[in-house]
Tab-separated table of C-alpha atoms in Angstrom:
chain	number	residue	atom	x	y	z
A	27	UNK	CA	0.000	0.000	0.000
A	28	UNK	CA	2.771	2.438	0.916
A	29	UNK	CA	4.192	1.752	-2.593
A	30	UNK	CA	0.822	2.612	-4.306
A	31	UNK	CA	0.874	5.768	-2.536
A	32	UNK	CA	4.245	7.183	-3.562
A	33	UNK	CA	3.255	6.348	-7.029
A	34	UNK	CA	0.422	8.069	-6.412
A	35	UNK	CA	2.154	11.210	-5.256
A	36	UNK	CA	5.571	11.660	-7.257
A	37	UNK	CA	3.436	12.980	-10.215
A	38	UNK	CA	1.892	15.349	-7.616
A	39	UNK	CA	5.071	16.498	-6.273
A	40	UNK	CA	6.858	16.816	-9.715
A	41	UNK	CA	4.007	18.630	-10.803
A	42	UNK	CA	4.319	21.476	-7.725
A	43	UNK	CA	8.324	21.620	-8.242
A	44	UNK	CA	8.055	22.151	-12.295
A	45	UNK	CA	5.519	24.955	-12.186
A	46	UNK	CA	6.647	26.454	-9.155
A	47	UNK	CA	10.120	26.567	-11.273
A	48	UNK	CA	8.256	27.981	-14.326
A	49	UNK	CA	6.089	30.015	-12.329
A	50	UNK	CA	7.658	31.508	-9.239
A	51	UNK	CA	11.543	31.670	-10.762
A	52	UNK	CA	11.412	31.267	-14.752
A	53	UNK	CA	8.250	33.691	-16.186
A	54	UNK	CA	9.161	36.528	-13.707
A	55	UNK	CA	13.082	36.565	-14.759
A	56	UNK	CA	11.513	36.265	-18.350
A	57	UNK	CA	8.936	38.843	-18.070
A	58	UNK	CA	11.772	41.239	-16.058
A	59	UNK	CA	14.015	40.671	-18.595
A	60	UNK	CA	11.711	41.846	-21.759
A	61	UNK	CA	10.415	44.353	-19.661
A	62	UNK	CA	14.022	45.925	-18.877
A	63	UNK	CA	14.724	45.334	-22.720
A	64	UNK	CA	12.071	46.739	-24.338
A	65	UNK	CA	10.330	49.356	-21.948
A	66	UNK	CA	13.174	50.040	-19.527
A	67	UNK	CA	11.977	53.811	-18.690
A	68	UNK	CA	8.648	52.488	-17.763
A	69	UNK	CA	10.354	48.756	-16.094
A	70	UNK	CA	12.416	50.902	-13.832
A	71	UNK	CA	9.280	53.608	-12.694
A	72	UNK	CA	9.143	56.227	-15.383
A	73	UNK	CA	11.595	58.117	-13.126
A	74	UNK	CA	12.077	61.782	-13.845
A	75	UNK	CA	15.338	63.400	-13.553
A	76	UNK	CA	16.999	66.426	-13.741
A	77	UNK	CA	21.065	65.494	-14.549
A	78	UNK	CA	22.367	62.838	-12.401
A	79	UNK	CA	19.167	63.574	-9.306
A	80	UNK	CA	16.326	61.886	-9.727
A	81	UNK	CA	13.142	64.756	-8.748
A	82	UNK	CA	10.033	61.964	-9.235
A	83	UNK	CA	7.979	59.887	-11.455
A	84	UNK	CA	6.006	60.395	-14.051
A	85	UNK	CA	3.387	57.947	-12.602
A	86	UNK	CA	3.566	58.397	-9.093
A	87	UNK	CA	2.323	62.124	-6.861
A	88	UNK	CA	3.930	63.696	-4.820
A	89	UNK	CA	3.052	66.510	-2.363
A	90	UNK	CA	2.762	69.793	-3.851
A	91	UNK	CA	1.884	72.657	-0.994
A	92	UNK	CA	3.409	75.516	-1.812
A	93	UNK	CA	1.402	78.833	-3.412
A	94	UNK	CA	4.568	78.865	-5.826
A	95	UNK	CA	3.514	75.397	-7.076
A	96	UNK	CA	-0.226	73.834	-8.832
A	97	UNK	CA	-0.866	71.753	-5.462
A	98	UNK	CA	-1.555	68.075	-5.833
A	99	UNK	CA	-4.850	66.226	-4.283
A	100	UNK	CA	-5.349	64.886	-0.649
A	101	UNK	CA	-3.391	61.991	-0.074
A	102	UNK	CA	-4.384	58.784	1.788
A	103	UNK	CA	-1.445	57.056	1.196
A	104	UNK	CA	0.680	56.789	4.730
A	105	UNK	CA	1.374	60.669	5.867
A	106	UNK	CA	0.833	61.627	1.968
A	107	UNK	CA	2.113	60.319	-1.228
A	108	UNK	CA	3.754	57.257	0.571
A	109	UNK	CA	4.599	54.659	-1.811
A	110	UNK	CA	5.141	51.789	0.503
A	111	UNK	CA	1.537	53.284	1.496
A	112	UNK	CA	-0.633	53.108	-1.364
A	113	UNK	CA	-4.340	52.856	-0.761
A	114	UNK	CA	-7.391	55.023	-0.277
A	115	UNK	CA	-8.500	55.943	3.249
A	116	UNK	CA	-11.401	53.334	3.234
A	117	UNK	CA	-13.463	56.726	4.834
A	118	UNK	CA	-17.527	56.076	3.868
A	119	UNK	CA	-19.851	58.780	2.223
A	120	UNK	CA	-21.046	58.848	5.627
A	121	UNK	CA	-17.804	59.190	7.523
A	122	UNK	CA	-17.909	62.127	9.710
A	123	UNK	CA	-14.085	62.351	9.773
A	124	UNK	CA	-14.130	62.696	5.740
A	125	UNK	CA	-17.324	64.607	5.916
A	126	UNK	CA	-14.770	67.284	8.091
A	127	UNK	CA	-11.586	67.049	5.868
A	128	UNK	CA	-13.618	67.387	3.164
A	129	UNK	CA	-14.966	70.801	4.739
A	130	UNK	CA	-11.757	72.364	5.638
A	131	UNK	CA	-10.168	71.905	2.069
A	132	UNK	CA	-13.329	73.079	0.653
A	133	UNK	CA	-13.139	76.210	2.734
A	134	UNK	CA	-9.320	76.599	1.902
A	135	UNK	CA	-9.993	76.789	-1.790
A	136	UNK	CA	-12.736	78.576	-1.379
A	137	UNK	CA	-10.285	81.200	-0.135
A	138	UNK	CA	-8.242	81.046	-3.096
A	139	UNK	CA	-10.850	81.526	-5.632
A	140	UNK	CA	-14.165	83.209	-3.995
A	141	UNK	CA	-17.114	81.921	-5.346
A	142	UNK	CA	-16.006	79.975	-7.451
A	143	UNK	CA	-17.058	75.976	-7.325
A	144	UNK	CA	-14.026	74.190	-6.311
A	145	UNK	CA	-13.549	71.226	-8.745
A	146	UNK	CA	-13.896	67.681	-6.812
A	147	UNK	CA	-10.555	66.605	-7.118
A	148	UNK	CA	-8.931	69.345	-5.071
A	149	UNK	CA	-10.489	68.321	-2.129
A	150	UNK	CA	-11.363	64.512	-2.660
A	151	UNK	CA	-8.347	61.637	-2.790
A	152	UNK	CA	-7.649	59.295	-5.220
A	153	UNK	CA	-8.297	55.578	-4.934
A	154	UNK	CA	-4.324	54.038	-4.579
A	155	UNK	CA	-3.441	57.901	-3.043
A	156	UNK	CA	-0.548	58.432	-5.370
A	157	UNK	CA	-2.143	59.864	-8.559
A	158	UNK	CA	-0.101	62.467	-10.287
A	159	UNK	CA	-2.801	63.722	-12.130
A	160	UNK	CA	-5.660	66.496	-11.070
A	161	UNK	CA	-7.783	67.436	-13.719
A	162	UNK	CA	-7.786	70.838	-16.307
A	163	UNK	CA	-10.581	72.217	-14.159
A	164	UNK	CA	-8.626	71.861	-10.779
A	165	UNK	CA	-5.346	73.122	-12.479
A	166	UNK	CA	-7.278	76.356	-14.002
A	167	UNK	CA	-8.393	76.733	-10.769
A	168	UNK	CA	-5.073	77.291	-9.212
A	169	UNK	CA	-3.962	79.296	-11.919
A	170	UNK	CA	-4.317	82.650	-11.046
A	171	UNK	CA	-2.978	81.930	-7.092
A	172	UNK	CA	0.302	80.328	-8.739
A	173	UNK	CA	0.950	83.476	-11.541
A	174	UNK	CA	0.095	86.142	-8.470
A	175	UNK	CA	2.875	84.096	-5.785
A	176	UNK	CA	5.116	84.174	-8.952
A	177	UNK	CA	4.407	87.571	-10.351
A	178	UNK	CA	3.810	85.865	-13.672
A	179	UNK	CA	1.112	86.926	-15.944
A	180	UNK	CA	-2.393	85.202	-15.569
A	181	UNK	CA	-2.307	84.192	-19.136
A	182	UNK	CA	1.044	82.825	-19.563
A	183	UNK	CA	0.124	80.784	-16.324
A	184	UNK	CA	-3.133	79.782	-18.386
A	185	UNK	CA	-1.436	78.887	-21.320
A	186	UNK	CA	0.799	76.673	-19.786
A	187	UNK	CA	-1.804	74.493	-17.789
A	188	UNK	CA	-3.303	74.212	-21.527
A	189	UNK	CA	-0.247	73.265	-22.949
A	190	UNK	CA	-0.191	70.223	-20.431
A	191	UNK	CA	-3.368	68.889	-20.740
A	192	UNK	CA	-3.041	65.061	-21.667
A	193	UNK	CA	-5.810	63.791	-23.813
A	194	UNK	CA	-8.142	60.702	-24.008
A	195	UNK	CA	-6.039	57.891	-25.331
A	196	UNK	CA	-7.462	57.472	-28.853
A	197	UNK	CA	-9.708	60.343	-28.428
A	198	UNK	CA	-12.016	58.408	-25.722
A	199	UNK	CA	-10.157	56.083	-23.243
A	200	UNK	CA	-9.802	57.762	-19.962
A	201	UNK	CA	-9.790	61.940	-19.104
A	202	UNK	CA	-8.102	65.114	-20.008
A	203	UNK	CA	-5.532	65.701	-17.417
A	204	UNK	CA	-2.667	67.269	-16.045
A	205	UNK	CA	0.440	65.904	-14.607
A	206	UNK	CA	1.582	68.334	-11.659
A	207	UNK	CA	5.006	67.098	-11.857
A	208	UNK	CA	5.306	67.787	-15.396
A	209	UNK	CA	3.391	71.177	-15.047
A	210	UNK	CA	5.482	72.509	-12.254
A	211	UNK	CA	9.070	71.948	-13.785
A	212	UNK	CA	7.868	73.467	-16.876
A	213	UNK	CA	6.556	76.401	-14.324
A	214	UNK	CA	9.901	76.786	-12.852
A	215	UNK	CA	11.541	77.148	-16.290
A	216	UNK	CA	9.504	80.123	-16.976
A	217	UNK	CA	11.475	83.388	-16.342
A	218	UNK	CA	9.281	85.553	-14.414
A	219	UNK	CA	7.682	88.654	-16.248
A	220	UNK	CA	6.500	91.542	-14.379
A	221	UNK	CA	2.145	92.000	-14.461
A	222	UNK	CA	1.732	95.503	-16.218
């Protein structure tokens, strides 16, 4: 009988050593490998650099507070924009603590733009907490602030946030929106012009 059974279970324990080869060991190192070959900018997290420093990625916010800057959307992720973070804040529609942030950043913007409806995005977070994007609405929005705390003209400030507006893939797959890192190192290459 105790014959029967290992013949029985070698196939059983071949199979679980072969595809935990091919599986845990062989398709990663293959996938890794035409990843790194092919799309190695994107493979190695669409890092952004400026000379030898890397500033950010292209995929992943980061905290923007300052008047000087377009600022990014409320975080969830760990203290804000924490990678090893990344999730929502799990915080129901009828989430009193939410209800309250919510509030506050309301009022804030409402500060920066009186009356004026402050687009959603400023004041809500995004689902993994580390989306670069806000959208054109939320970037107009902060236009004016950002050209006043840089003494830049309105327009030029205007013209830039259009100028960054990423469009539907294929015309229809997904939203317009704007990358903040993007938008502010373009800002900061802009020489500042006195408002006449």
């Amino acid at each position: 009988m105790n014959k029967d059974l290992l013949t029985s279970l070698r196939p059983a324990f071949v199979m679980t050593l072969l595809f935990a080869l091919l599986l845990g060991i062989v398709y990663p190192l293959a996938l890794t490998g035409i990843g790194q070959a092919l799309f190695p900018y994107q493979a190695n997290g669409s890092l952004v650099r400026e000379g030898e420093r890397i500033i950010g990625s292209a995929v992943a916010g980061q905290a923007f507070t300052s008047d000087r800057y377009f600022n990014t959307r409320p975080s969830a992720a760990g203290g804000g924009y924490d990678g090893l973070a990344s999730s929502g804040s799990n915080l129901g529609p009828t989430s009193r603590a939410l209800a309250d942030r919510v509030k506050g950043d309301v009022e804030k913007w409402q500060a920066v733009a009186p009356g004026r409806p402050v687009p959603p995005d400023l004041v809500t977070s995004s689902a993994s907490g580390l989306d670069p994007h806000i959208s054109p609405e939320a970037a107009f929005y902060q236009a004016d602030r950002v050209a006043r705390a840089r003494r830049l003209d309105p327009a030029t400030v205007r013209a830039l946030v259009e100028d960054g507006i990423e469009r539907p893939l294929l015309g229809f797959l997904g939203e317009p929106r704007v990358n903040l890192l993007d938008l502010n190192r373009r800002l900061d290459a802009l020489r500042a012009k006195p408002v006449t």
